Coordinates of C-alpha atoms in Angstrom, one line a residue:
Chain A
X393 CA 31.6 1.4 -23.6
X394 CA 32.8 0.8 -20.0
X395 CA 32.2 2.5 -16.9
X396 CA 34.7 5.3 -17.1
X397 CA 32.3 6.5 -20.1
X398 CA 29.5 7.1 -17.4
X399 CA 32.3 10.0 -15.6
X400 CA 31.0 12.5 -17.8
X401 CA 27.1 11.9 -17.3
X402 CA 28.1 11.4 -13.4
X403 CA 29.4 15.3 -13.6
X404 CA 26.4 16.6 -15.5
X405 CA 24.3 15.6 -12.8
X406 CA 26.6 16.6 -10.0
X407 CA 28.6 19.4 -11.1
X408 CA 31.4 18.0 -9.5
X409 CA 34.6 17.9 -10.7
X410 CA 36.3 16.7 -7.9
X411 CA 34.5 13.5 -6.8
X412 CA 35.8 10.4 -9.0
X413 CA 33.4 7.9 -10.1
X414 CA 34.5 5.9 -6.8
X415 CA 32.8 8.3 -4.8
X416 CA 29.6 6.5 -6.0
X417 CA 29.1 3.5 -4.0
X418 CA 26.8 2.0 -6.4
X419 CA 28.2 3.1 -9.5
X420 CA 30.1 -0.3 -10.5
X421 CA 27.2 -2.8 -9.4
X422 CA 24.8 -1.0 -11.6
X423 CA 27.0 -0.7 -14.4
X424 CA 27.9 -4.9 -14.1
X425 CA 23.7 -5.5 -13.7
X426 CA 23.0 -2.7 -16.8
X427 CA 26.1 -4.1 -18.6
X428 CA 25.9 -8.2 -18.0
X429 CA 23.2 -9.0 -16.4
X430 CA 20.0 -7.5 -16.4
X431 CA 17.5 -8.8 -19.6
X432 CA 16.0 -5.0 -20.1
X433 CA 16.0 -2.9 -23.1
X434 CA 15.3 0.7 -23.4
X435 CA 13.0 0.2 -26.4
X436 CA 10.7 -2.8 -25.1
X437 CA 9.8 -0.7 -21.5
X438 CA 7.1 -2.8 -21.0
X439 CA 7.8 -6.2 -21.9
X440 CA 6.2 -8.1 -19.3
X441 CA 9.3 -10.7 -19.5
X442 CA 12.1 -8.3 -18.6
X443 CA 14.1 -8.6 -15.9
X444 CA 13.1 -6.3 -13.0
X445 CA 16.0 -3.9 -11.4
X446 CA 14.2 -2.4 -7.6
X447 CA 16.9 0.4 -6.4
X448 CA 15.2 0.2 -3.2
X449 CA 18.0 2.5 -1.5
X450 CA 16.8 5.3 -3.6
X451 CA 19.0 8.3 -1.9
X452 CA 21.7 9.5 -4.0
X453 CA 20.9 8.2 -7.3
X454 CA 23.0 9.9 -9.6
X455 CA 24.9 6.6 -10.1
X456 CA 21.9 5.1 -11.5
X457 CA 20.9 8.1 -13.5
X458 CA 24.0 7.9 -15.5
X459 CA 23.9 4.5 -15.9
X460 CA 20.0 5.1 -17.2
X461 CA 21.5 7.5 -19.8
X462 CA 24.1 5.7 -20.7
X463 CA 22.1 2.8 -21.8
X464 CA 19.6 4.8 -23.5
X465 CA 16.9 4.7 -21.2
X466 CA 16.6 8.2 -21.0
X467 CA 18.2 11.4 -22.6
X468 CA 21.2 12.5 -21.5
X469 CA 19.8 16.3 -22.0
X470 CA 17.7 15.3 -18.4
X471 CA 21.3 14.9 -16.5
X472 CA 21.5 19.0 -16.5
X473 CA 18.6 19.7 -14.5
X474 CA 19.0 17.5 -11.2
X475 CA 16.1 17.9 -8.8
X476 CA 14.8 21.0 -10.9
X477 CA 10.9 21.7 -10.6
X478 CA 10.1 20.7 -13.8
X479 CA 13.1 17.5 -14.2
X480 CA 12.1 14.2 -14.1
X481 CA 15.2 13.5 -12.1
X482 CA 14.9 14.4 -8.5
X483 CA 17.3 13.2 -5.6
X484 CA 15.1 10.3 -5.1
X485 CA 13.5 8.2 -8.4
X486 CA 10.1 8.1 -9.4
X487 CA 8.9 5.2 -11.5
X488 CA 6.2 7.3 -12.8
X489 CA 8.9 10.0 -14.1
X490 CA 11.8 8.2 -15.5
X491 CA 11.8 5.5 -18.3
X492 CA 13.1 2.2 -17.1
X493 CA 12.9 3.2 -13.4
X494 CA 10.5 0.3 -11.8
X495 CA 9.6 1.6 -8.5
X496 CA 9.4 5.1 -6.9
X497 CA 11.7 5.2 -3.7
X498 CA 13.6 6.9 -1.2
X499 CA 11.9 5.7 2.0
X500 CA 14.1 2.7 3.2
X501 CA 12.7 -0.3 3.4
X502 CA 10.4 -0.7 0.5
X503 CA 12.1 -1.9 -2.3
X504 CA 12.7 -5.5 -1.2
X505 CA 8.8 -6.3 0.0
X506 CA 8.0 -5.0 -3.4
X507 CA 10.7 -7.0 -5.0
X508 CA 9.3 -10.1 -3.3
X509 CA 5.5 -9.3 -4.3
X510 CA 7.1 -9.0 -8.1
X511 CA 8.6 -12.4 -8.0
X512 CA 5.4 -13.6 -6.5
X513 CA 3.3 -12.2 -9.6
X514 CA 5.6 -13.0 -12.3
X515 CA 5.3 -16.7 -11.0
X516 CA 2.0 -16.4 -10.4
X517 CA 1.7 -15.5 -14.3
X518 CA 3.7 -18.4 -15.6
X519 CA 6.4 -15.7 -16.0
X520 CA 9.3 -18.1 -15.2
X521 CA 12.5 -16.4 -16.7
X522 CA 12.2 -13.3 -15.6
X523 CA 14.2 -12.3 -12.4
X524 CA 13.9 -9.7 -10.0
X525 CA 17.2 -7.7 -8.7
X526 CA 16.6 -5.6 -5.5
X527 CA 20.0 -3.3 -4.6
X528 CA 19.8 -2.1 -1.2
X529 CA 22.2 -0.3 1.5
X530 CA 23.9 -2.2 4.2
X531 CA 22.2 0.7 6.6
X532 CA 19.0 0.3 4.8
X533 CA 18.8 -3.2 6.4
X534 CA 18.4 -1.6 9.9
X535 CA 14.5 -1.2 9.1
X536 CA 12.6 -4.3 10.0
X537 CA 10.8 -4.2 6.8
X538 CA 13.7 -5.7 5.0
X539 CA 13.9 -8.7 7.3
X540 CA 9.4 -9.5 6.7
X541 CA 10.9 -9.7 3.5
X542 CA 13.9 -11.9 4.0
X543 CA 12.2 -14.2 6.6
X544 CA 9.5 -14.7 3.7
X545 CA 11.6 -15.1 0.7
X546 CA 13.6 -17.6 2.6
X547 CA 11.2 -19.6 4.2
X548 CA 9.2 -20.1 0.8
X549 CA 12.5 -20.4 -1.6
X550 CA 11.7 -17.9 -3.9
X551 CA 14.4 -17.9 -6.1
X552 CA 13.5 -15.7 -9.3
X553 CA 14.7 -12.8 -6.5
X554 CA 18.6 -11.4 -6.4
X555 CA 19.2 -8.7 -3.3
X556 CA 22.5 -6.9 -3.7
X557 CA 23.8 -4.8 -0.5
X558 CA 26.0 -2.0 -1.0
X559 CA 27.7 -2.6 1.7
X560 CA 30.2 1.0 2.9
X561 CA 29.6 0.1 6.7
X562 CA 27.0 3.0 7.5
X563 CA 25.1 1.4 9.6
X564 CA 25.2 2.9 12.3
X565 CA 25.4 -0.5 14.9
X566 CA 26.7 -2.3 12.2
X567 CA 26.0 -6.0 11.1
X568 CA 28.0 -8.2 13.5
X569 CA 28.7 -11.5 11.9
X570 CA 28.5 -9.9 8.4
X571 CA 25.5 -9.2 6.4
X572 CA 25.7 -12.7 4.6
X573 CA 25.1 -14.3 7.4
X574 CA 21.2 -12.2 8.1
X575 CA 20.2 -13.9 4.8
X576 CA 22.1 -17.4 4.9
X577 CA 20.2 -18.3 8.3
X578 CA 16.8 -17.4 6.5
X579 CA 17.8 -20.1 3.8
X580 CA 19.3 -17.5 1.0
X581 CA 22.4 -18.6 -1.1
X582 CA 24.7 -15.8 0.0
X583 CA 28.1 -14.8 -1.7
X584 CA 30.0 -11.3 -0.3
X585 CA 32.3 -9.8 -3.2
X586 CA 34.3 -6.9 -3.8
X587 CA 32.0 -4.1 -4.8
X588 CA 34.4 -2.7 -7.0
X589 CA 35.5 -5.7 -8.9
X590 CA 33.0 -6.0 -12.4
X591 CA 34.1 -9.6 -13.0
X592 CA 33.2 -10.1 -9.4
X593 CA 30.0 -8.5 -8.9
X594 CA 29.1 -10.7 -12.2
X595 CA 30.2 -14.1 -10.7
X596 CA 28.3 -13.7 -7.9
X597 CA 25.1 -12.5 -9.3
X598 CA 25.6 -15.7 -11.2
X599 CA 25.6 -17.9 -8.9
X600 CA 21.8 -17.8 -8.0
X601 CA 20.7 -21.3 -7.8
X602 CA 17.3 -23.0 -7.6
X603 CA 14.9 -23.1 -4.7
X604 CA 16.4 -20.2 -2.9
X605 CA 16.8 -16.6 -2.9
X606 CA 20.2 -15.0 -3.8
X607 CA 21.7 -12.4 -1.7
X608 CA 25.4 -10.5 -3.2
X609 CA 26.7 -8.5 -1.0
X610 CA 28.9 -6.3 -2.8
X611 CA 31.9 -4.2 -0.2
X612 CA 32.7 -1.2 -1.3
X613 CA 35.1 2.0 0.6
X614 CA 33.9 2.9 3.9
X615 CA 31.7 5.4 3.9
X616 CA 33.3 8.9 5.2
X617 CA 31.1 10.5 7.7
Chain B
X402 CA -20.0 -10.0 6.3
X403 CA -16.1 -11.9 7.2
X404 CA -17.9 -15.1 6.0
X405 CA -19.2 -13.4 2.6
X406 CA -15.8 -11.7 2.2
X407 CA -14.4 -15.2 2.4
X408 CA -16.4 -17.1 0.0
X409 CA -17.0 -14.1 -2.1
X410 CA -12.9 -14.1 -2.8
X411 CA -12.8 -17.5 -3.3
X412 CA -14.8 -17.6 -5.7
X413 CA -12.9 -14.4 -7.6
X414 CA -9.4 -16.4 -7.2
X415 CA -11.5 -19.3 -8.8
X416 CA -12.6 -17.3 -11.8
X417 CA -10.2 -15.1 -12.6
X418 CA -6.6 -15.4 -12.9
X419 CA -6.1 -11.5 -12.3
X420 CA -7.0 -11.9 -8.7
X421 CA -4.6 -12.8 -5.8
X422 CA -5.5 -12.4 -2.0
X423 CA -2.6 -11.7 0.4
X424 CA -2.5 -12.7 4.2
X425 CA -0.9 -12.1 7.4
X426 CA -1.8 -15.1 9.2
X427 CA -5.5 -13.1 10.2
X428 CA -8.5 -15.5 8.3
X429 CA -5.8 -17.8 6.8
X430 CA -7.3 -20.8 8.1
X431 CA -10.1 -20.1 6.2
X432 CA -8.5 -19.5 2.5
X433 CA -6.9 -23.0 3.2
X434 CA -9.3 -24.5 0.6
X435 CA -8.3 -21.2 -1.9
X436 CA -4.6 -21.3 -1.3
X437 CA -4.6 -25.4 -1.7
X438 CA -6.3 -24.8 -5.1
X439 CA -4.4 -21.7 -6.2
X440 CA -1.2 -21.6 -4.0
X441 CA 0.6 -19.0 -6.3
X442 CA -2.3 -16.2 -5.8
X443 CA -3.3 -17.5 -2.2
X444 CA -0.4 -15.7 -0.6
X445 CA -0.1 -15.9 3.6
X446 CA 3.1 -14.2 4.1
X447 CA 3.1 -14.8 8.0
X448 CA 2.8 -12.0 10.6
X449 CA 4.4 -9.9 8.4
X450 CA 1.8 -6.9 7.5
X451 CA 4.6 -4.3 6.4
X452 CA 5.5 -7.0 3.4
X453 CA 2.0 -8.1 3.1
X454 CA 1.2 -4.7 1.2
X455 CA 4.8 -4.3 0.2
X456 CA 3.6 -7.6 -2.0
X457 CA 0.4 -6.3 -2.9
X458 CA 2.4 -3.4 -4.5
X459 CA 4.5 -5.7 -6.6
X460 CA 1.9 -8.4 -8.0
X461 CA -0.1 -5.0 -8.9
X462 CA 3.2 -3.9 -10.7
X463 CA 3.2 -7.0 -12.9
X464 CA -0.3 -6.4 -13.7
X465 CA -2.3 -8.6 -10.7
X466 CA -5.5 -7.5 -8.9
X467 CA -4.6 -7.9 -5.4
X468 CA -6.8 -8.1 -2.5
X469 CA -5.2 -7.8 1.2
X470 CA -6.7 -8.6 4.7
X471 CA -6.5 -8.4 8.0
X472 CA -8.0 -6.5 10.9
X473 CA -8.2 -2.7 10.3
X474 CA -5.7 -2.1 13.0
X475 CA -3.1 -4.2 11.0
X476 CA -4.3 -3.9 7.7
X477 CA -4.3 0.1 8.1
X478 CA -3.0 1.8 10.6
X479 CA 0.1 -0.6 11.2
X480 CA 1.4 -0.1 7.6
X481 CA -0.1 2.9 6.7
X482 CA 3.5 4.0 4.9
X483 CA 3.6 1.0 2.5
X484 CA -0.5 1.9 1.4
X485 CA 1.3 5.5 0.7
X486 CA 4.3 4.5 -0.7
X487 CA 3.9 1.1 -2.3
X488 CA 0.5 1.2 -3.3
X489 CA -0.6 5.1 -3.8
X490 CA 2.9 6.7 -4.8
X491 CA 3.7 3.5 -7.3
X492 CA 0.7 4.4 -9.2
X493 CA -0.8 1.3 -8.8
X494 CA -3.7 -0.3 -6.5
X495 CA -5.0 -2.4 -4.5
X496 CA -8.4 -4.0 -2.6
X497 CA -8.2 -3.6 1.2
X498 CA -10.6 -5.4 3.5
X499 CA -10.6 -5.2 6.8
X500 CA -12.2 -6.8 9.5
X501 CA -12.6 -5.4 13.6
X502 CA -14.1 -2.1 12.4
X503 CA -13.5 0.5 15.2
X504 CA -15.0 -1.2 18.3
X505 CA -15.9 -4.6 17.0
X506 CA -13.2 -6.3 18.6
X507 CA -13.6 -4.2 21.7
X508 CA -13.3 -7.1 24.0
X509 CA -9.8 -7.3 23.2
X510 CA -9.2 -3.8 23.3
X511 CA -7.6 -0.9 21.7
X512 CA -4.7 -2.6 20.3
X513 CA -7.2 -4.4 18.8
X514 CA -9.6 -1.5 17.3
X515 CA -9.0 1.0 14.6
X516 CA -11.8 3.7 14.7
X517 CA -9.3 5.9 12.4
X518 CA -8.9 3.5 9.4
X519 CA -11.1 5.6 6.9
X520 CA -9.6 9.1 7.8
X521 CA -6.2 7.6 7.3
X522 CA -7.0 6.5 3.9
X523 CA -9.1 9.6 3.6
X524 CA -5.3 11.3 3.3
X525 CA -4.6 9.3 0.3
X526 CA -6.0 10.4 -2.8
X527 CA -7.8 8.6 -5.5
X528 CA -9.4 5.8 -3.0
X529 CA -12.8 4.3 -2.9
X530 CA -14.2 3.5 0.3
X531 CA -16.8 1.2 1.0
X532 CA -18.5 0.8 4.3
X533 CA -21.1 -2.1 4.1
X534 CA -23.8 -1.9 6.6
X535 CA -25.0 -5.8 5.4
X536 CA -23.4 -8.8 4.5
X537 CA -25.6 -8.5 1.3
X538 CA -23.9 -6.0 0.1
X539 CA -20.4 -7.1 0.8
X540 CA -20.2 -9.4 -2.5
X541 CA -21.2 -6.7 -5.1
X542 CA -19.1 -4.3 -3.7
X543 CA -15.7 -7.0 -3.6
X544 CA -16.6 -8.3 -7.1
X545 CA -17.1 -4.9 -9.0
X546 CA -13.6 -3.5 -7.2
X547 CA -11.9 -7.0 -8.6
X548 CA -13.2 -5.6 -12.4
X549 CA -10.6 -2.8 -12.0
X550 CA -7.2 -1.3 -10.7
X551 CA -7.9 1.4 -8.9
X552 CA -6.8 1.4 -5.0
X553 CA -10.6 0.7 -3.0
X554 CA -10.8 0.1 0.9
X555 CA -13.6 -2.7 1.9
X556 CA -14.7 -1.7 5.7
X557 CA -16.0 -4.9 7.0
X558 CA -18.2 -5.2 10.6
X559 CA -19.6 -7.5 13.0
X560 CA -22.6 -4.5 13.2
X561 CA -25.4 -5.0 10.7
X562 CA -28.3 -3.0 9.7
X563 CA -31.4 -5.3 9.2
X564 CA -31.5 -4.1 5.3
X565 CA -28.8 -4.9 2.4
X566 CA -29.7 -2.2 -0.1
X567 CA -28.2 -2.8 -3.8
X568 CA -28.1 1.1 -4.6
X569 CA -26.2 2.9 -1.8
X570 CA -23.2 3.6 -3.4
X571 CA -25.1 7.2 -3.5
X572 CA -26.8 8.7 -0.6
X573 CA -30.7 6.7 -1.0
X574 CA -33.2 7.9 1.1
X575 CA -35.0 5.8 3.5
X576 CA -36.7 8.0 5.5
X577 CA -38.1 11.5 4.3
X578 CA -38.6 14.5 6.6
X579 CA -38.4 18.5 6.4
X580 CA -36.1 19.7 9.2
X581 CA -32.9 18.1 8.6
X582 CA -31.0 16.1 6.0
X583 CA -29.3 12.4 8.8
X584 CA -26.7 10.4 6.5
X585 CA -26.0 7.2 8.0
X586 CA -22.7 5.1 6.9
X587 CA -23.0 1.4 6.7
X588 CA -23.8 0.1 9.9
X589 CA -25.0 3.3 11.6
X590 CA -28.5 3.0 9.9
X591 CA -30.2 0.4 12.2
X592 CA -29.1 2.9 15.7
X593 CA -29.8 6.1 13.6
X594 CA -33.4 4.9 12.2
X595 CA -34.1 4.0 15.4
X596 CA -33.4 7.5 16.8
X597 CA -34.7 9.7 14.2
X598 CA -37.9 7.5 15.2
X599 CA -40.8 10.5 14.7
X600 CA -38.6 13.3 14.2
X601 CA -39.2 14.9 11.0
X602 CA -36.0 14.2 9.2
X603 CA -35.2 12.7 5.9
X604 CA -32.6 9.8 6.7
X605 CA -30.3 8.8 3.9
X606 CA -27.8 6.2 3.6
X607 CA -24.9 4.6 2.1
X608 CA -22.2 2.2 1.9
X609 CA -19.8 4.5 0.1
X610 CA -17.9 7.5 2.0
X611 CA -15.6 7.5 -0.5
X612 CA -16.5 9.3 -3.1
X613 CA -18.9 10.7 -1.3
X614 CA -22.3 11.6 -3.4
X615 CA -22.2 15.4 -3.3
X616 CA -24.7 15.6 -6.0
X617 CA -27.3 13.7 -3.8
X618 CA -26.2 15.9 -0.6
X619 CA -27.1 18.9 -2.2
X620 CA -30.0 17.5 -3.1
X621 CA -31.0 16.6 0.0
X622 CA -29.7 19.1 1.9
X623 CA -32.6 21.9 1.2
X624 CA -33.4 22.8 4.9
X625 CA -29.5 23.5 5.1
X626 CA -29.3 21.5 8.5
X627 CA -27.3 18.4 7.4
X628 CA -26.3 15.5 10.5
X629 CA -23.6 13.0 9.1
X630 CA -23.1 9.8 11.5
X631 CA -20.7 7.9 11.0
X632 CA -19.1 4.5 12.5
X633 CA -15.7 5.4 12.6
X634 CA -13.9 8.8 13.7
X635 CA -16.4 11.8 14.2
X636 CA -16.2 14.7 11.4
X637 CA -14.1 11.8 8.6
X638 CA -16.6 13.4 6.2
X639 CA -16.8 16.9 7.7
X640 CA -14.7 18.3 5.0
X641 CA -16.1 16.8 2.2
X642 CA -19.8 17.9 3.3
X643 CA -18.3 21.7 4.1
X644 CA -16.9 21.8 0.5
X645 CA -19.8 20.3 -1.3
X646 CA -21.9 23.2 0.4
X647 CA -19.5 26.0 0.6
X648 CA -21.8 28.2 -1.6
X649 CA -24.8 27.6 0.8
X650 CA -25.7 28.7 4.5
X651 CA -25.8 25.4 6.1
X652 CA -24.9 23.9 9.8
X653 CA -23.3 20.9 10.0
X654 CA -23.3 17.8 13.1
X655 CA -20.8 15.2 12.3
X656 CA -21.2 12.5 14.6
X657 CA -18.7 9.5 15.1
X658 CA -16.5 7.7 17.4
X659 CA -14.3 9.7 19.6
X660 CA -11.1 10.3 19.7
X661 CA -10.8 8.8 23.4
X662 CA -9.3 5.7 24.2
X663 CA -11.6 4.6 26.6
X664 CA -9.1 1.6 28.1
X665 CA -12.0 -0.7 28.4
X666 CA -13.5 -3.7 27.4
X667 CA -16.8 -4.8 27.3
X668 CA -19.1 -5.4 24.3
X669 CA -19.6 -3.0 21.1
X670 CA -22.4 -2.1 22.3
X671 CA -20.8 -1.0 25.5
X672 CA -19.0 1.3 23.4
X673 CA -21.7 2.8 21.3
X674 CA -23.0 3.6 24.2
X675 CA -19.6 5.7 25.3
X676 CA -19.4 7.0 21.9
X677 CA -22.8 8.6 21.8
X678 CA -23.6 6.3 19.2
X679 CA -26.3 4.2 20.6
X680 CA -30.1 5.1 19.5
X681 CA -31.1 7.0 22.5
X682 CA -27.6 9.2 22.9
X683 CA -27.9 9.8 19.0
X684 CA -31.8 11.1 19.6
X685 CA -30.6 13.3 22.1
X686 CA -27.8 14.9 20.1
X687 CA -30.1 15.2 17.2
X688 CA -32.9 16.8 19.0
X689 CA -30.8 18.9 20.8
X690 CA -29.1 20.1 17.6
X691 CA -32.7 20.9 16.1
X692 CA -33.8 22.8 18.4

């Protein structure tokens, strides 16, 4: 299976037969972390040792949908009925609706305070190999929330936490200096990679190192506004 | 009662490995002992009170009891989306304790007071809320919400009735009388005894808003006239009393701190006084509502 198998699931959900899968900003980091990385499987839900995937920018999340389905984590069947008033699926996730999802988001800002507090209670449990994955939106960074949590992380080396940014230039001031660099000065290890490139995306989630925090920020096509 | 708090939730983190306490800087000093014994569940994340409940949120998603603290103000009202949305919409919980209940840190002023912490979490559902009027009853209430998961609010204050009692998670009487039904929360008793002083009212108390005993207020309630005082915004409870009578005649006072921002310092008692809260202002609005 690769990630031209997740186009059909991707139309199901959107109706769209125009859009390629490219039109998904988020598409080929999730499939790399569902494919490569991430130690999760549909049938142990609840293993307290999995890793932890966050999609802290919940908006659009038919990318992660598919990728859900694909993997098994939930029926494809669900894919037809997109922010229906009985679906499970609705244009923002809900831990407490879909299998595999681990939090409920769609405010921005969340997801990486609660990825921290994860870390924190995995370690606080002994739960050492476990590690926590956070994907966030380069405009998602503009709410301060996001920085309590970088200043914090860094500051304290916690490094059983990953943060990927989607990075399609949407913020709307931007990031001068790059995003790397909003992470390096707080003490992350930061790699920027092509957000299209699988072997890429991989290699830097990879290179997460002891006694800090690991930022990848993945580049994908501007977005068009 | 912020002593008892502290001792009280070092000696949970002591016993059981469930509990973590998270900080924002606010009564760190004194969990230094706690956090030096137990650094991995003694958590001060800095000035920081977005991420400290964004934290709470995730050790309670991998199965934690945590507690969080700081001043009402902070605590509550400063990151009052995360206790939505990381706490409430997760579907997990959470223990809440505050310090600097509505005017206690009224020297400082009103950056520094949060007389709208209850009604705020009074928008969330599912939420116990315990308002302790003693430090005695500060450690029973911490160590039974420590025994489950389930998201409870811990209203702490420098004002202090002269009596802990053990069994006011219900409305308990104190003080029976004819003409009216007076429900004092947590620290209102001591300025509401004194102004119910010889009026012929039955006075009843408790630590608990939230669930509020509706049972025992109906019981109570016989003469239909029912005063609820309260030590943080006027008429917090109003709804809950209006429902649990709707299928009586009844007339309702709900008494409380203003909505005003007064802009001024001075002592709490200063602004009891402003509030109508002080024993002779409340005997005057009681009477006045008897007649």
């Amino acid at each position: 299976m690769t990630v031209m198998d997740v186009e059909p699931l991707l139309r199901r959900l959107t109706g769209d037969e125009k859009h390629a899968p490219s039109a998904f900003s988020t598409l080929d980091v999730l499939w790399v972390l569902y494919d490569r990385v991430l130690r999760v499987d549909p049938r142990r839900l609840d293993d307290p040792d999995r890793d932890r995937f966050l999609l802290s920018k919940g908006h659009g999340p038919a990318a992660y949908y598919a990728v859900l389905a694909a993997k098994g984590f939930l029926p494809p069947d669900w894919l037809d009925d997109l922010g229906g008033a009985d679906s499970p699926l609705g244009h923002h996730p809900d831990r407490l609706r879909v299998p595999g999802v681990e939090i409920s988001s769609g405010s921005l800002g969340h997801g990486l305070g609660l990825g921290v507090g994860t870390a924190l209670g995995l370690r606080a449990q002994g739960r050492l190999e476990p590690r926590v994955y956070v994907l966030l939106g380069d405009a998602e960074l503009d709410e301060g929330s996001n920085h309590e949590a970088i200043a914090y992380a860094g500051a304290t080396g916690l490094d059983t936490i990953t943060a990927v940014v989607i990075d399609n230039r949407s913020a709307s001031h931007g990031w001068p200096g790059g995003i790397a660099s909003r992470f390096a000065v707080h003490g992350w290890t930061a790699v920027t990679v092509d957000g299209r490139d699988h072997d890429a995306v991989e290699a830097g989630l990879r290179q997460a190192a002891d006694g800090a925090p690991h930022v990848v920020v993945a580049v994908v096509e501007t977005k068009e506004i | 009662m912020r002593q008892t708090f502290i001792d009280t939730a070092t000696a949970l983190i002591d016993a059981d490995p469930r509990t973590a306490l998270v900080l924002a800087d606010i009564s760190a000093a004194a969990f230094e002992p706690a956090a030096l014994k137990h650094p991995d569940r003694v958590l001060n994340v800095g000035i920081r009170e977005q991420l400290m409940i964004g934290v709470a949120g995730g050790l309670a998603l991998t199965g934690l009891r945590p507690i969080a603290h700081s001043y009402a103000t902070f605590l509550v009202d400063r990151a009052y989306e995360q206790i939505k949305l990381d706490l409430a919409h997760q579907g997990v919980g959470a223990i809440l304790v505050s310090v600097g209940a509505s005017y206690d840190g009224s020297s400082a002023g009103y950056t520094h007071m949060s007389p709208m912490d209850v009604q705020l979490i009074d928008t969330l559902p599912g939420w116990t809320v315990h308002v302790p009027g003693h430090p005695g009853e500060v450690a029973p209430l911490l160590t039974a919400a420590t025994a489950h998961d389930d998201p409870v609010y811990l209203r702490l204050s420098t004002q202090t009735n002269d009596i802990a009692y053990a069994d006011a998670a219900l409305l308990r009487p104190v003080r029976h009388g004819s003409k009216a039904l007076v429900v004092a929360v947590g620290p209102m008793l001591a300025p509401v005894l004194a102004a119910t002083r010889g009026l012929d009212v039955t006075v009843a108390y408790t630590h608990t808003p939230r669930p509020f005993d509706t049972t025992g207020l109906r019981e109570l309630a016989t003469s239909g006239n029912v005063a609820v005082i309260e030590p943080y915004l006027a008429g917090t409870s109003a709804h809950v009393i209006s429902e649990a009578l709707v299928d009586r005649p009844h007339r309702l006072l709900s008494l409380g701190v203003s909505r005003r921002d007064l802009h001024a310092y001075g002592t709490p008692a200063d602004h009891a006084h402003r509030h109508g809260l002080d024993p002779a202002t409340l005997h005057t609005s009681l009477t006045t509502w008897l007649r």
